[in-house]
Tab-separated table of C-alpha atoms and ligand atoms in Angstrom:
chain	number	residue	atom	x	y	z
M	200	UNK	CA	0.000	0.000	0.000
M	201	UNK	CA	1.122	3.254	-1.121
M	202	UNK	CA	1.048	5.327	2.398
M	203	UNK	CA	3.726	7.518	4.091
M	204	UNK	CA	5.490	6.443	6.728
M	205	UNK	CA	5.691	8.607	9.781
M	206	UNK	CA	7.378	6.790	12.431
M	207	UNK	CA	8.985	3.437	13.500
M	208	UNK	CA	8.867	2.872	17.250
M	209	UNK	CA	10.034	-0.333	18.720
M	210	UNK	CA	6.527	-2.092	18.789
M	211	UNK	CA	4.340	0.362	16.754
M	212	UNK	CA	4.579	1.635	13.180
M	213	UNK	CA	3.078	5.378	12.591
M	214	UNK	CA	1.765	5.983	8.873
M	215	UNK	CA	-0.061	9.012	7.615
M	216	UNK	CA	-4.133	8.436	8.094
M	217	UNK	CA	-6.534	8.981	5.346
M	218	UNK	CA	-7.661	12.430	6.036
M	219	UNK	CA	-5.391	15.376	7.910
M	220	UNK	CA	-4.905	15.179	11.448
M	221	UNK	CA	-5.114	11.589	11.699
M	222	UNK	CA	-2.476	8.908	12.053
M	223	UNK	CA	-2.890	4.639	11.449
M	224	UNK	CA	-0.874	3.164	14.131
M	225	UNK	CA	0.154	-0.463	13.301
M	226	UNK	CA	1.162	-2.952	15.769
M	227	UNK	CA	4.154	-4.860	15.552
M	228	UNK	CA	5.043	-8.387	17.349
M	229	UNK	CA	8.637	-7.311	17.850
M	230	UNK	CA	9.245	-6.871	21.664
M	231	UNK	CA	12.371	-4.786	23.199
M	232	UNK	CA	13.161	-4.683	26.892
M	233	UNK	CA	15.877	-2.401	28.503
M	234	UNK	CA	15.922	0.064	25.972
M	235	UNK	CA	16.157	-2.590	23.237
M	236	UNK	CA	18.886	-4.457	24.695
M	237	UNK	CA	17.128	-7.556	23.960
M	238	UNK	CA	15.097	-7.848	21.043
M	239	UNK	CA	12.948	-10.477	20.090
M	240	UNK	CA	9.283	-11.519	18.824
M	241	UNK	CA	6.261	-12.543	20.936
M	242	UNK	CA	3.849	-14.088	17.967
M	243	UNK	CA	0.767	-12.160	17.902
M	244	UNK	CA	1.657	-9.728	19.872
M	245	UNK	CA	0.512	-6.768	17.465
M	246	UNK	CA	-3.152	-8.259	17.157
M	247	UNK	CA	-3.430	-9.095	20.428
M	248	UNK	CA	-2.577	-5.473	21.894
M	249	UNK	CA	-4.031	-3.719	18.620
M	250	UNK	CA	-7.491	-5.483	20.388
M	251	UNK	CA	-6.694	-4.835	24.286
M	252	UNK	CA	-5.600	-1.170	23.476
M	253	UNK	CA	-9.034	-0.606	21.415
M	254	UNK	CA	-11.130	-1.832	24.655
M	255	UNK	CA	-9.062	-0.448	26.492
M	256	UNK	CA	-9.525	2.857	25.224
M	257	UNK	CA	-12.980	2.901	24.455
M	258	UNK	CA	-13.944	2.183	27.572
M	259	UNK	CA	-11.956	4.801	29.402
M	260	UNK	CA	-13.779	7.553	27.026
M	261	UNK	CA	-17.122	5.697	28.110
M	262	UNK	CA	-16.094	7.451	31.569
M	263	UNK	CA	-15.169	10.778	29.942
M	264	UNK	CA	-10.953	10.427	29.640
M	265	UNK	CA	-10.708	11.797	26.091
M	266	UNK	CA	-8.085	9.351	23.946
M	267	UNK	CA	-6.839	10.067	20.135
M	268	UNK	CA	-8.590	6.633	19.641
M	269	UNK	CA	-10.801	6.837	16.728
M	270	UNK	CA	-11.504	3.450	15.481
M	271	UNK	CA	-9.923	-0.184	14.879
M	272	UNK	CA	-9.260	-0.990	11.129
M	273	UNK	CA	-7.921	-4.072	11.275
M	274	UNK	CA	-6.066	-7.217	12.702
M	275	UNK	CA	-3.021	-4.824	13.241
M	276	UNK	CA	-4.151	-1.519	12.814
M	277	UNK	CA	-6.118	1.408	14.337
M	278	UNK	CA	-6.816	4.931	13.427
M	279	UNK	CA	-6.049	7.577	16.202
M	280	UNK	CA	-5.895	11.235	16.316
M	281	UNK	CA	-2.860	13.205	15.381
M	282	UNK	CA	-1.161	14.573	18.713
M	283	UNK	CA	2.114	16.080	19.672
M	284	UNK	CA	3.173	13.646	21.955
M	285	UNK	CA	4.589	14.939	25.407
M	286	UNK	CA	7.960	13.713	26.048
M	287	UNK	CA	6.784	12.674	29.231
M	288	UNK	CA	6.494	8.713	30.141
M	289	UNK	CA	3.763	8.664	33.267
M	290	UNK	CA	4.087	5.414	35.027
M	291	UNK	CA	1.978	4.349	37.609
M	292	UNK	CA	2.160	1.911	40.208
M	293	UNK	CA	0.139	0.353	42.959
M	294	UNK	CA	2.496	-2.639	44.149
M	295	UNK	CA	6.451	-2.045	43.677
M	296	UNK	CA	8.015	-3.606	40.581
M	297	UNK	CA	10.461	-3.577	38.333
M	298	UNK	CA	12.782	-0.279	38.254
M	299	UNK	CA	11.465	0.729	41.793
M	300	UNK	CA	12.666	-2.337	43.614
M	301	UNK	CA	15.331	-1.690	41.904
M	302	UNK	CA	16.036	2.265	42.211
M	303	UNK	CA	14.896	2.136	46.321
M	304	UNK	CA	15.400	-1.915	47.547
M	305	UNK	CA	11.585	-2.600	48.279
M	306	UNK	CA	10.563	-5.580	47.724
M	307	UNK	CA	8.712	-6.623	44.865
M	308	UNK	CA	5.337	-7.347	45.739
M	309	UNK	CA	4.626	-4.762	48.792
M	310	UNK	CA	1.750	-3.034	48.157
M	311	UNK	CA	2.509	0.843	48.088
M	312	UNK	CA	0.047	3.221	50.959
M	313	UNK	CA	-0.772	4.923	47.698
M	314	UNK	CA	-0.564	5.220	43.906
M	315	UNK	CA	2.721	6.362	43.036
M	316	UNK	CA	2.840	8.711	40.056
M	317	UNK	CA	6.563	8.903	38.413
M	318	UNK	CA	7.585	10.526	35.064
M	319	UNK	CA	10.341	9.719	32.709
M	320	UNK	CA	11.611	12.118	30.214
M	321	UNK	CA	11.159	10.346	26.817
M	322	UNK	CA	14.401	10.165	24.941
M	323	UNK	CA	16.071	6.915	23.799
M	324	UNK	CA	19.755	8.003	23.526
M	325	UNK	CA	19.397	8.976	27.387
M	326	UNK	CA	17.832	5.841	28.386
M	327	UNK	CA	14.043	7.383	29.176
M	328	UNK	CA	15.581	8.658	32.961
M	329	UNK	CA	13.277	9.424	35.714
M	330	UNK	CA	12.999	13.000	36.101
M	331	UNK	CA	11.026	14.987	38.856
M	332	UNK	CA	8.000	17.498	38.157
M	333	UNK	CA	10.776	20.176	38.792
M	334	UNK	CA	12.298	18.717	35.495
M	335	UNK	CA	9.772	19.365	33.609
M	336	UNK	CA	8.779	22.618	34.336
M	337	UNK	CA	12.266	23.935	34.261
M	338	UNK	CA	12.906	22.263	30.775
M	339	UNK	CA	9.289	23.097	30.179
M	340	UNK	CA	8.548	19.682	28.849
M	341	UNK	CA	4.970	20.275	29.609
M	342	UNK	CA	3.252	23.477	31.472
M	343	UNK	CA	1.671	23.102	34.879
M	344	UNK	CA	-2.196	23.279	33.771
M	345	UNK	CA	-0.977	20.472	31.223
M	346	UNK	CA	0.826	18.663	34.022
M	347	UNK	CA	-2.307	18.370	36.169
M	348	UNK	CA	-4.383	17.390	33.977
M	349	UNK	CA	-2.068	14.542	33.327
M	350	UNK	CA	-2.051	13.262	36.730
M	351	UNK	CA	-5.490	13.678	37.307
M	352	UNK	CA	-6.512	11.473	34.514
M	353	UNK	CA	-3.871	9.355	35.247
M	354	UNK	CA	-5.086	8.439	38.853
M	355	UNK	CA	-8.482	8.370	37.118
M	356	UNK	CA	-7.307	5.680	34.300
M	357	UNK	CA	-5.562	3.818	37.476
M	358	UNK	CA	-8.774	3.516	39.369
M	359	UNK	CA	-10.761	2.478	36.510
M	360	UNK	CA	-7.985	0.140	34.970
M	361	UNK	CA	-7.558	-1.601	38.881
M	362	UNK	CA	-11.215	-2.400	39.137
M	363	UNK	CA	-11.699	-3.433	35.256
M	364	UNK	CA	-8.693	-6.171	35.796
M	365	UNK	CA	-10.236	-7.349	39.024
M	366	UNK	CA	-13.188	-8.111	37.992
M	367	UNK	CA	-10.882	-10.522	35.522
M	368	UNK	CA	-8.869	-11.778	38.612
M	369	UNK	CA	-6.060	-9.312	37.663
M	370	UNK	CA	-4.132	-7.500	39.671
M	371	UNK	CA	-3.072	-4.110	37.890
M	372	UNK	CA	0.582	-3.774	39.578
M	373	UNK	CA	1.816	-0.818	37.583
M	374	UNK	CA	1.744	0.847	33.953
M	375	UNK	CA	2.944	3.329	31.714
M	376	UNK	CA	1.406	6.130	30.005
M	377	UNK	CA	1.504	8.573	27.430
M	378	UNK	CA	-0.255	11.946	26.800
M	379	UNK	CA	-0.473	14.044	23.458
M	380	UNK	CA	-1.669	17.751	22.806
M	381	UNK	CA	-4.490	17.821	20.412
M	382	UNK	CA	-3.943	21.199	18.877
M	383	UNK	CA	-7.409	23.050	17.884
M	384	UNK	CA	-6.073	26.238	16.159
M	385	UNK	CA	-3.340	28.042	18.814
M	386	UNK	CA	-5.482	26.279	21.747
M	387	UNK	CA	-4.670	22.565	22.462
M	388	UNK	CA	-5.747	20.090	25.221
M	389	UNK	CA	-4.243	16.815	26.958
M	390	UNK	CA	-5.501	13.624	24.998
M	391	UNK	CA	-4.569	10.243	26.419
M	392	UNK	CA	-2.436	8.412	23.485
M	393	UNK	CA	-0.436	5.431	22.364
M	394	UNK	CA	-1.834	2.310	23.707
M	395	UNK	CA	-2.618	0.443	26.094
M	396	UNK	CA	-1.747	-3.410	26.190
M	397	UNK	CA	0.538	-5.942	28.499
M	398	UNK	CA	3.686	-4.662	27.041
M	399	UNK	CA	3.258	-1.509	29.204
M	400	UNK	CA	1.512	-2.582	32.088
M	401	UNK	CA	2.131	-5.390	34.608
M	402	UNK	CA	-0.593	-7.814	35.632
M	403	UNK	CA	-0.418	-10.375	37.765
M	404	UNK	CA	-3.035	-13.178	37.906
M	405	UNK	CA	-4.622	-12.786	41.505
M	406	UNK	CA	-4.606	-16.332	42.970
M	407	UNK	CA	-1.237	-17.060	41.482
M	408	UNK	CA	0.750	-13.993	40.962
M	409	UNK	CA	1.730	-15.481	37.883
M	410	UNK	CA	2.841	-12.657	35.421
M	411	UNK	CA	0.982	-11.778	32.641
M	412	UNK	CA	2.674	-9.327	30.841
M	413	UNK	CA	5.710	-8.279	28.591
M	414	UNK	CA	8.084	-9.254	32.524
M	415	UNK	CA	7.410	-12.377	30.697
M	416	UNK	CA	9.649	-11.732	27.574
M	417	UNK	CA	11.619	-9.501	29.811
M	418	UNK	CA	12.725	-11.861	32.600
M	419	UNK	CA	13.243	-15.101	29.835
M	420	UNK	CA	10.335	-16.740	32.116
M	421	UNK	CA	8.624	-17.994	28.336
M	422	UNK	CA	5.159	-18.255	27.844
M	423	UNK	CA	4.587	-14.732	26.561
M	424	UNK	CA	2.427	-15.435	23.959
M	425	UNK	CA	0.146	-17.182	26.086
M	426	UNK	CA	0.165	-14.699	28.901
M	427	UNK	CA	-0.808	-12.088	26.414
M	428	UNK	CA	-3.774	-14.041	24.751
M	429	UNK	CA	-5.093	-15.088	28.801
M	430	UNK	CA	-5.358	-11.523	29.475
M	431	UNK	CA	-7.366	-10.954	25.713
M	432	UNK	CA	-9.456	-14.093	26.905
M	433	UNK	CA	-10.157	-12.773	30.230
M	434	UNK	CA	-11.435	-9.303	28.871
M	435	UNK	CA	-13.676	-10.918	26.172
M	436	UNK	CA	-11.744	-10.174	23.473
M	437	UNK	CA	-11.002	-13.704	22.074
M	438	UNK	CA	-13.328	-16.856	22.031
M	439	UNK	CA	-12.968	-18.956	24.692
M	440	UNK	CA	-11.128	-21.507	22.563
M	441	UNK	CA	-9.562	-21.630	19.481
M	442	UNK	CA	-8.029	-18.424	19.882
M	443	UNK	CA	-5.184	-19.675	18.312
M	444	UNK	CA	-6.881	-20.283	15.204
M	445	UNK	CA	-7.718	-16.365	14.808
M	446	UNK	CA	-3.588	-16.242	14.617
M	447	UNK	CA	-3.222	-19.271	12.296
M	448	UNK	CA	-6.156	-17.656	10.332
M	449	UNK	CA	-4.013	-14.257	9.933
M	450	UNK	CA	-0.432	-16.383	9.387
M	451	UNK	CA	-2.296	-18.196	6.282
M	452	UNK	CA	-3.836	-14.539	4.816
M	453	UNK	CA	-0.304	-13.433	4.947
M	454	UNK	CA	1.337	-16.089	3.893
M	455	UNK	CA	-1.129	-15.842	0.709
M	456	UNK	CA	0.211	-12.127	0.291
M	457	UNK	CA	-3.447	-11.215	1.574
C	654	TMP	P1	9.719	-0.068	35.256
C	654	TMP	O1	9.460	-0.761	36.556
C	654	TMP	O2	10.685	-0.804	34.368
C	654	TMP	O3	10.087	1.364	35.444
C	654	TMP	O4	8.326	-0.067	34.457
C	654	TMP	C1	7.146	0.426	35.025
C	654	TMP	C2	5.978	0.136	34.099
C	654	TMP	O5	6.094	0.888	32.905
C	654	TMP	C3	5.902	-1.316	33.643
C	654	TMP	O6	4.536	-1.714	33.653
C	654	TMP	C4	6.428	-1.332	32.250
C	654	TMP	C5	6.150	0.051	31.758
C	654	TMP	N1	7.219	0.541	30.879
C	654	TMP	C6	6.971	0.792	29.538
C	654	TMP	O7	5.858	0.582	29.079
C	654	TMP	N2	7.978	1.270	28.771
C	654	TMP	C7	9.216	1.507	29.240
C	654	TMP	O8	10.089	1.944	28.486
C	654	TMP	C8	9.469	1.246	30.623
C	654	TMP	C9	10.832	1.461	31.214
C	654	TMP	C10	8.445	0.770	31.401
């Protein structure tokens, strides 16, 4: 197909949208972990989190968070809204994880008194380093009306995110998000954007604690594939069984140049 390319990320492909102000964002199975250190592939990985991202989303607007989600097009790919992204990672976290265990000694697993809100300033070359809100005003990365408006719909995505995995025996242990500034002539306003899907958030199963997300690929513990199309199943978004064959059905399309 004859469309421009915008953007390559590490799990998401940006190309030009059909009319201005829109973008297609098309998900990739490639998987990176610190900073693309290791590389690799989790097999319907793109499908699976083009689908989780679309619920994802489209239930947060239900509850009045306004996304650049537009609609899904297909098996990979989903029209959004054209933003200037923030160079701002948000992460949030309930129960201490990953780089916090890491960064302070907790343990993981301890359930924090309260959400923790942390930003990263989004550059590659520097690693994505955690900054503090003092960063970004100084370097004016994003203003302080944008800046609340972030963390107030972030602690509102957190609430509505923990009790939408519970109610799938999920424990929502942390995430990360992005924001974008949908410009309407000079005037623009905070959008949520990118996606949403296991490969930036960290679920564990409830009874278990068995991981469910991209800590999977991360830690070499296998089973990614699976993890991500248990969390798909839980949500609704893939038939009970057979799920597989909706991935065998899209290997055989492409294989037939489809
Ligand atoms: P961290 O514990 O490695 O800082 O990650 C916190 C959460 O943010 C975790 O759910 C994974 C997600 N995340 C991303 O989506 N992209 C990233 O580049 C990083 C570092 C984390």
């Amino acid at each position: 197909m004859n469309r421009r390319k915008i953007y390559e990320g590490k799990a998401k492909i940006l190309y030009e949208g059909p009319e201005p102000g829109t973008i297609i964002q098309y998900f990739k199975d490639d998987a990176t972990a610190f900073n693309a250190e290791k590389k690799g592939t989790i097999n319907g990985k793109g499908v699976i989190n083009n689908r989780i991202s679309e619920h994802v989303f489209t239930r947060l607007s239900h509850i009045g968070i306004p996304t650049h989600f537009v609609r899904r097009l297909n098996m990979r790919e989903q029209l959004v809204k054209q933003v200037e992204i923030v160079p701002i990672e948000v992460i949030v976290r309930n129960v201490a994880a990953g780089s916090l265990t890491k960064r302070l000694g907790v343990e993981e697993g301890t359930t924090l008194p309260h959400t923790l809100l942390e930003y990263c300033y989004k550059d590659d070359s520097l690693g994505d380093p955690l900054i503090a809100e003092e960063h970004i005003a100084c370097f004016n990365y994003a203003s302080q009306d944008e800046m609340q408006d972030i963390s107030a719909m972030a602690l509102r995505i957190n609430d509505f995110m923990c009790g939408m995995f519970s109610a799938i025996g999920i424990r929502l242990i942390d995430f990360k998000l992005e924001f974008g500034r949908l410009f309407d002539g000079d005037f623009s306003r905070i959008i949520l954007a990118d996606e949403i899907s296991p490969d930036g958030c960290r679920l564990w199963d409830m009874e278990t604690n068995e991981k469910l997300d991209k800590d999977r690929f991360r830690r070499d513990l296998g089973g990614e594939e699976e993890a991500y199309q248990e969390v798909a199943r839980r949500l609704g978004l893939l038939p009970e069984e057979n799920e597989a064959d909706v991935l065998d059905m899209e290997h055989h399309r492409a294989k037939k140049g489809k």
